[in-house]
C-alpha positions as semicolon CSV with decimal commas, in nm:
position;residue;x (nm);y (nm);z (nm)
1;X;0,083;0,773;5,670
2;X;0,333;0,721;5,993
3;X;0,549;0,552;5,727
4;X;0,544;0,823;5,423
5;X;0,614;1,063;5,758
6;X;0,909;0,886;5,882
7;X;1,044;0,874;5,466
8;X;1,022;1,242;5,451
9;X;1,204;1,293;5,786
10;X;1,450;1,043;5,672
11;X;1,469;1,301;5,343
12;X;1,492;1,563;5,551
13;X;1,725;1,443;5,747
14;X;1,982;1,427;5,414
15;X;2,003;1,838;5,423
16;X;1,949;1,917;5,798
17;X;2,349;1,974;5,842
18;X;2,328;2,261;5,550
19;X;2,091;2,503;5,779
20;X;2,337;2,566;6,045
21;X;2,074;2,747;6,287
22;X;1,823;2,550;6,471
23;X;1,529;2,860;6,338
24;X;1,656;2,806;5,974
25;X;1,644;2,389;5,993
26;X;1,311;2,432;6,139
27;X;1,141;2,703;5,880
28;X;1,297;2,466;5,627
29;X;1,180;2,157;5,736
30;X;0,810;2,382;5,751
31;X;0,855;2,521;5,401
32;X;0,961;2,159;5,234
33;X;0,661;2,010;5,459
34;X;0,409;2,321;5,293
35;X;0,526;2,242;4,934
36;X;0,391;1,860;4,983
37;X;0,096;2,002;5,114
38;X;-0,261;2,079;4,939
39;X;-0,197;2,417;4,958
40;X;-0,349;2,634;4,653
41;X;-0,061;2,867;4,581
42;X;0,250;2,805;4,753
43;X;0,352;3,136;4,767
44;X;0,483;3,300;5,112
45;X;0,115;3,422;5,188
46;X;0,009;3,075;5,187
47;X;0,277;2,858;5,330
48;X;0,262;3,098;5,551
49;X;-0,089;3,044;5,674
50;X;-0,053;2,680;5,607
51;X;0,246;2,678;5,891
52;X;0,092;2,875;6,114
53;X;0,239;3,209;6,090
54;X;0,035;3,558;6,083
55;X;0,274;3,699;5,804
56;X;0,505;3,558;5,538
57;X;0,783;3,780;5,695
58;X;0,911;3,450;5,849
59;X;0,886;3,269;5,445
60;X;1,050;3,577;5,305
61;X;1,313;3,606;5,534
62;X;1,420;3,201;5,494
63;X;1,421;3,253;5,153
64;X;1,657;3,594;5,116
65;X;1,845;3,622;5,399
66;X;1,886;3,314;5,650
67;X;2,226;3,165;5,610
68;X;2,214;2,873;5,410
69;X;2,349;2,723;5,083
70;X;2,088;2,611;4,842
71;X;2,369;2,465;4,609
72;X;2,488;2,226;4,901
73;X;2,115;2,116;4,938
74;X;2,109;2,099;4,509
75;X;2,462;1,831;4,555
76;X;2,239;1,647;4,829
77;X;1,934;1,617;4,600
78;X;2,121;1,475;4,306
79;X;2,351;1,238;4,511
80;X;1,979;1,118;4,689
81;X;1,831;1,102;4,366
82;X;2,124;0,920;4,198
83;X;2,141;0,626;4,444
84;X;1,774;0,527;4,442
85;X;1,696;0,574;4,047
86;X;2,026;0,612;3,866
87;X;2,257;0,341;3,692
88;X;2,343;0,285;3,378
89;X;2,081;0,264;3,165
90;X;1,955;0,629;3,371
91;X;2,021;0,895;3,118
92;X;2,021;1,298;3,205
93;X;1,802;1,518;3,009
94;X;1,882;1,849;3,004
95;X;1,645;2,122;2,861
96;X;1,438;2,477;3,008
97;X;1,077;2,577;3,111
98;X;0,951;2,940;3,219
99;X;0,792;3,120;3,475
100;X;0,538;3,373;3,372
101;X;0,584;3,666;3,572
102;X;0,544;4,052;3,592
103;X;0,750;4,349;3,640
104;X;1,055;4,438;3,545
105;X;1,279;4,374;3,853
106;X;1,193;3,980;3,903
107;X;1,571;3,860;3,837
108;X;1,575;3,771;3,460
109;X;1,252;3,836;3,363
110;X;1,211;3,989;3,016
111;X;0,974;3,968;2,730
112;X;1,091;3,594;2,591
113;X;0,976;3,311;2,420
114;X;0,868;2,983;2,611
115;X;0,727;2,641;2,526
116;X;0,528;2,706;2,888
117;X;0,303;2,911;2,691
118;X;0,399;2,855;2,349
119;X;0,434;3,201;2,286
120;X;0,651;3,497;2,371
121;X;0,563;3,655;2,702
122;X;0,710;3,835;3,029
123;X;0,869;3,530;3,182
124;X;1,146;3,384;3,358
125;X;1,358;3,136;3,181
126;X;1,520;2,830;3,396
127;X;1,783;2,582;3,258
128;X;1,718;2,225;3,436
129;X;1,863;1,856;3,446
130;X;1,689;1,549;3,546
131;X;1,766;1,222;3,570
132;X;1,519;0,987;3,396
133;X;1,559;0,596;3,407
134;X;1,309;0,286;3,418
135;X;1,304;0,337;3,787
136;X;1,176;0,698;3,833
137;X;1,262;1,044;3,727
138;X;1,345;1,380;3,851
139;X;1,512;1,715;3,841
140;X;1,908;1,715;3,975
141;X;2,031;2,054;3,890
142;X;1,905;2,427;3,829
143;X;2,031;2,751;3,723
144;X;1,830;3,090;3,591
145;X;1,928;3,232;3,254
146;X;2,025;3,587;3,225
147;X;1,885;3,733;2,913
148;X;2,163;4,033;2,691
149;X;1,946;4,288;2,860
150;X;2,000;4,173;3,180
151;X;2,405;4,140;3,164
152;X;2,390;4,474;3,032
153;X;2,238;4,655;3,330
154;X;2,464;4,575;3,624
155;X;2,221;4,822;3,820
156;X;1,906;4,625;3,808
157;X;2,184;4,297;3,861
158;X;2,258;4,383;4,211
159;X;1,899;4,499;4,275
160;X;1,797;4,185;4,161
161;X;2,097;4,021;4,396
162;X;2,306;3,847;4,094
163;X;2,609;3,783;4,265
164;X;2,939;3,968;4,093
165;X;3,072;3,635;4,030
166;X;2,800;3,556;3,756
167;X;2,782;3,928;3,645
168;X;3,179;3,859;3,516
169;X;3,067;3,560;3,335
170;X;2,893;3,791;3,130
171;X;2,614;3,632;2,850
172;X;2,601;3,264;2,865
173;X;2,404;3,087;2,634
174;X;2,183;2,772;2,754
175;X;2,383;2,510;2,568
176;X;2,675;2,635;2,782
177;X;2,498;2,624;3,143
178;X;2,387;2,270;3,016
179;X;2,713;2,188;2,951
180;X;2,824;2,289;3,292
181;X;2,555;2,136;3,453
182;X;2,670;1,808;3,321
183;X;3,026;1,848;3,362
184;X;2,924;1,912;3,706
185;X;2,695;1,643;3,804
186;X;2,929;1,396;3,617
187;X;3,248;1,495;3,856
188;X;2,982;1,447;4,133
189;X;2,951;1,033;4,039
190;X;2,579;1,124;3,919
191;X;2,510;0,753;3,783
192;X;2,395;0,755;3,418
193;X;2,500;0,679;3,095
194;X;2,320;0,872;2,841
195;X;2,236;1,204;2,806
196;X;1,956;1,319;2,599
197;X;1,792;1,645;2,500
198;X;1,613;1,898;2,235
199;X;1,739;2,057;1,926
200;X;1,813;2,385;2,107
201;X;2,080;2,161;2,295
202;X;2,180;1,886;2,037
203;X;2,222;2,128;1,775
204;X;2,505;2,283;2,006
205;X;2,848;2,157;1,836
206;X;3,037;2,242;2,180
207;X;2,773;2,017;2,353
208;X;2,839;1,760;2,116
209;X;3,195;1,778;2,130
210;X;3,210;1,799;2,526
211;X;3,018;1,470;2,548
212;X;3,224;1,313;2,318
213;X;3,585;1,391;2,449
214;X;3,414;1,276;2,805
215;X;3,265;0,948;2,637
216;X;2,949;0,968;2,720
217;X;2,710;0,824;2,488
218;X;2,417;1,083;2,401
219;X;2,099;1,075;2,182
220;X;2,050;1,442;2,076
221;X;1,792;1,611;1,851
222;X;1,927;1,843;1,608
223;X;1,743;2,132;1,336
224;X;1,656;1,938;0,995
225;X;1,931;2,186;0,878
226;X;2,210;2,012;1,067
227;X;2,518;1,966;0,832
228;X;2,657;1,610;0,827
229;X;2,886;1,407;0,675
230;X;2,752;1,105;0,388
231;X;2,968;0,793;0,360
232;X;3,115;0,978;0,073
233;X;3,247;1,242;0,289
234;X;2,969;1,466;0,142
235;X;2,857;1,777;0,387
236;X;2,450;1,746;0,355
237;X;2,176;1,846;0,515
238;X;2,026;1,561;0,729
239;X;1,701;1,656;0,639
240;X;1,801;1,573;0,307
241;X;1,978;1,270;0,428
242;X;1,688;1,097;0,570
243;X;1,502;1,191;0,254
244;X;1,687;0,959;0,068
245;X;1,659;0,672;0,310
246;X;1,447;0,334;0,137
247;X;1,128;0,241;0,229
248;X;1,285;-0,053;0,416
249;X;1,447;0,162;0,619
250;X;1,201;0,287;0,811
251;X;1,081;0,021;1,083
252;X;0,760;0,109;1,275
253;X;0,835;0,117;1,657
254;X;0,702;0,228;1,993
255;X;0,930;0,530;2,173
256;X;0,751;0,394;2,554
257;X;0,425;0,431;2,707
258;X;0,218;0,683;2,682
259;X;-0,110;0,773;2,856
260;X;-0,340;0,650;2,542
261;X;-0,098;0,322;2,525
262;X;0,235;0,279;2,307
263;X;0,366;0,549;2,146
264;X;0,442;0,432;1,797
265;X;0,639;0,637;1,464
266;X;0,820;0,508;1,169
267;X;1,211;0,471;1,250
268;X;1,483;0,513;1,056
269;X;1,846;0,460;1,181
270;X;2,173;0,458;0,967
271;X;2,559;0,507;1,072
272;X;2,767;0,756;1,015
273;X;3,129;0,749;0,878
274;X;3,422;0,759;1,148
275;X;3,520;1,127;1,047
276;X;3,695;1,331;1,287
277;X;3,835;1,253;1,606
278;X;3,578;0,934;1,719
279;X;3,688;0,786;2,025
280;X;3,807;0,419;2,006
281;X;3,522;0,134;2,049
282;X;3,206;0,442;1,916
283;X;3,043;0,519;1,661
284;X;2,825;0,817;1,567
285;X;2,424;0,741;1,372
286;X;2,174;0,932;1,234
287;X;1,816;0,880;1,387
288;X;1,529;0,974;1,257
289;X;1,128;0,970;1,391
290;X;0,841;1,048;1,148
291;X;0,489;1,092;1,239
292;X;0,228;0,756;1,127
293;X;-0,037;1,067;1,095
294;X;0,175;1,295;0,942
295;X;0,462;1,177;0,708
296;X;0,588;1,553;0,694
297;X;0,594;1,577;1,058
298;X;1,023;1,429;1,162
299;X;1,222;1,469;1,424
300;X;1,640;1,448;1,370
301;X;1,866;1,274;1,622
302;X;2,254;1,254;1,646
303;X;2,394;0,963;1,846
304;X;2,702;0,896;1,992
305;X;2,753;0,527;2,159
306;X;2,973;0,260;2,198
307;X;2,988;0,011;1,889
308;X;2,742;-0,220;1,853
309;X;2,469;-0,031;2,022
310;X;2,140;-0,115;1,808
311;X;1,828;0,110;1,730
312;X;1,589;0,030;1,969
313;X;1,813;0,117;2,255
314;X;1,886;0,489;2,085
315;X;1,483;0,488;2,060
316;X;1,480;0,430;2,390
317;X;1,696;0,700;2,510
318;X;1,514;0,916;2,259
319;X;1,194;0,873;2,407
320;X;1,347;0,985;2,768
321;X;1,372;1,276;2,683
322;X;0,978;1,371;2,749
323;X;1,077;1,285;3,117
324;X;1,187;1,602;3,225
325;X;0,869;1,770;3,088
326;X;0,696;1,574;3,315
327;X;0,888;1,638;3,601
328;X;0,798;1,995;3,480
329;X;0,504;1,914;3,512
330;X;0,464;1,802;3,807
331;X;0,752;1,980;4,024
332;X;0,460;2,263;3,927
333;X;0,134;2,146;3,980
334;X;0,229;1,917;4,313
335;X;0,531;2,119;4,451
336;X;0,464;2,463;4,324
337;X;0,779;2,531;4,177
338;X;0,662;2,778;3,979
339;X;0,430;2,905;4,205
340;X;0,683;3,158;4,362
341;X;0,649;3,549;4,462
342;X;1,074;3,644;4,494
343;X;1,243;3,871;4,304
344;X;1,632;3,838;4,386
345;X;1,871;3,581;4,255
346;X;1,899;3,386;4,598
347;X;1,537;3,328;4,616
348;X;1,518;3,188;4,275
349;X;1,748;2,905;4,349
350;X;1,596;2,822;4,699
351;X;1,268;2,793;4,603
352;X;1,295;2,612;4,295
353;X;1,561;2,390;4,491
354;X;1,339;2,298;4,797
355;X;1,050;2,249;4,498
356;X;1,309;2,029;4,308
357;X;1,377;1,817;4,659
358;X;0,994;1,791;4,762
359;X;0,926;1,651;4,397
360;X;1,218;1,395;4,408
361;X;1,055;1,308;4,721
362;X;0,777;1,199;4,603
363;X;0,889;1,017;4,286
364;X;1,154;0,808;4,462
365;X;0,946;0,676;4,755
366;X;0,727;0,604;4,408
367;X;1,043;0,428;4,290
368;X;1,064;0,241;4,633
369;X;0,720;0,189;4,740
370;X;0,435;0,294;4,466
371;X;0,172;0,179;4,649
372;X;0,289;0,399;4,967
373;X;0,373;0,720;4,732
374;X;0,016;0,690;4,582
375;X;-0,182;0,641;4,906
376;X;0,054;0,906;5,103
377;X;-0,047;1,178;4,778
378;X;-0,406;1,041;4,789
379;X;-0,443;1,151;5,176
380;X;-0,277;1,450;5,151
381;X;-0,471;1,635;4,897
382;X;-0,797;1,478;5,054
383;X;-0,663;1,678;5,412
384;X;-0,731;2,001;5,481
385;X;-0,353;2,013;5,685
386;X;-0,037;1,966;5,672
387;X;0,128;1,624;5,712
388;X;0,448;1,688;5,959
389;X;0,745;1,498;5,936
């Protein structure tokens, strides 16, 4: 344990600079600490108990009004995360999970659908990128969505402490803050080479067109109602596309691990004519997965990679794309990202940031040391305390 102690205070250590006051380093370095800890709910109530304070006055007050930058701590995180499980086989995932939540004031919150619950519901909607390669995954980069209803009552904005520069960006769509989030982490030297995501993404022609003029190769699935080009020139459905594919096109092949072993479907791959403005030395491909139990059941990909790329690497990518729902999933179960009482815009971004660091954390000393990251979470949640770094 002195050893998984002395990582995190070497962690720690990476964003001490961006809390300028010695009370603000400290209630950070207490709130980061409380997040690793088995506490039930790590809301203010109970990291405050769990640091030893009578009242979360002291949690509420680091999270809305101390003076700190959670963006600077965000640029940290990623460069951290970068140089321990990024190169260039890494590839950035980009995609967006809710919060369920009450009221009507919680910034954002609105009556939306979410895959958290697979339903529509009063939530919170969060647009997140990770970085996912052999070595490790987790998130980089975070940013709330604004529903229409939201952008159209300025009021209830600066309740909810949206600062004026967002408010003049007016509505902007997912696919867009994805786009800047790449953009972004891509000027910052974030080390990877693919990006991958859903259709709610990949069927985004600006996304598509972004990554190309920047050359970076992407595996992206689109709607089966995606228009594309045959070698003919043809505009067609790829839906109907793939349904003309031979039998002998379709190879059986795993996507990765998965808890119950490989995780096999019947591939198809076939490229796509040079049309448009394709950079020198790529080439764009149709991908396509179908379910072994259910034929009907098939997922559409668009790729974009350098010539000469073959399928199982664009399977590959494909199937990295179910690592940011586990980092999800466990940035909320072990970090309780989600497990937040805040309301205003600020608060948002420093909880889910400090959540985002504390489960990067633990995944890269995993990277580093697996045996030390297991026996470090092990103790923890078999304590009744907090481990201090």
């Amino acid at each position: 344990m002195a050893s998984w102690r002395d990582r995190l205070g070497e962690w720690f250590g990476l964003i001490a600079d961006d809390f300028f006051r010695f009370e603000t380093r400290r209630h950070a370095r207490e709130y980061l600490t409380a997040l690793l800890a088995p506490v039930e709910r790590k809301n203010g109530w109970q990291i405050a108990e769990a640091v030893g304070h009578a009242r979360p006055d002291t949690v509420q007050n680091f999270l809305m009004r101390a003076l700190w930058d959670a963006d600077l701590v965000r640029d940290r995180l990623a460069r951290a995360v970068s140089d321990t499980i990024g190169g260039a086989d890494a590839v950035l995932v980009v995609d967006d999970t809710g919060f369920l939540k009450q009221g009507r004031y919680s910034v954002g919150v609105q009556r939306q659908y979410t895959g958290t619950s697979g339903k529509v519901d009063n939530c919170q909607i969060g647009v997140f990128a990770a970085l996912v390669s052999p070595r490790g995954r987790a998130l980089v980069d975070r940013e709330l969505y604004l529903p229409a209803s939201w952008i159209g009552d300025p009021d209830r904005c600066r309740r909810a402490g949206v600062p004026q520069a967002r408010l003049d960006q007016g509505l902007v769509t997912k696919p867009s803050t994805a786009r800047r989030m790449i953009a972004r982490l891509r000027d910052a030297g974030l080390a990877f080479g693919w990006v991958a995501a859903d259709s709610a993404y990949g069927s985004d022609h600006l996304t598509r067109r972004s990554l190309e003029e920047a050359r970076i190769s992407y595996v992206l699935e689109v709607k089966c109602s995606q228009v594309v080009a045959d070698a003919e020139g043809r505009k067609r459905e790829i839906a109907n596309l793939i349904a003309e594919a031979p039998a002998a096109a379709w190879t059986r092949l795993s996507q990765g691990e998965g808890e119950r072993g490989p995780r096999e479907y019947d591939w198809a791959w076939g490229l796509l004519p040079p049309g448009g403005e394709l950079r020198a030395g790529y080439a764009r491909s149709v991908l396509a997965r179908r379910s072994i139990a259910d034929p009907a059941d098939i997922a559409y990909y668009l790729c974009f990679a350098p010539e000469g790329t073959g399928k199982q690497q664009l399977i590959r990518i494909a199937g990295a794309r179910w690592g940011i729902e586990t980092c999800f999933a466990e940035a909320k179960g072990q970090c309780g990202m989600d497990h937040y009482q805040v309301r205003t815009w600020t608060s948002w971004h420093r909880h889910v940031t400090l959540a985002m660091f504390a489960h990067a954390f633990l995944q890269t000393t995993a990277a580093t040391d697996p045996k030390e990251a297991a026996d470090a979470i092990a103790s923890a949640h078999r304590s009744s305390g907090i481990y201090w770094a």
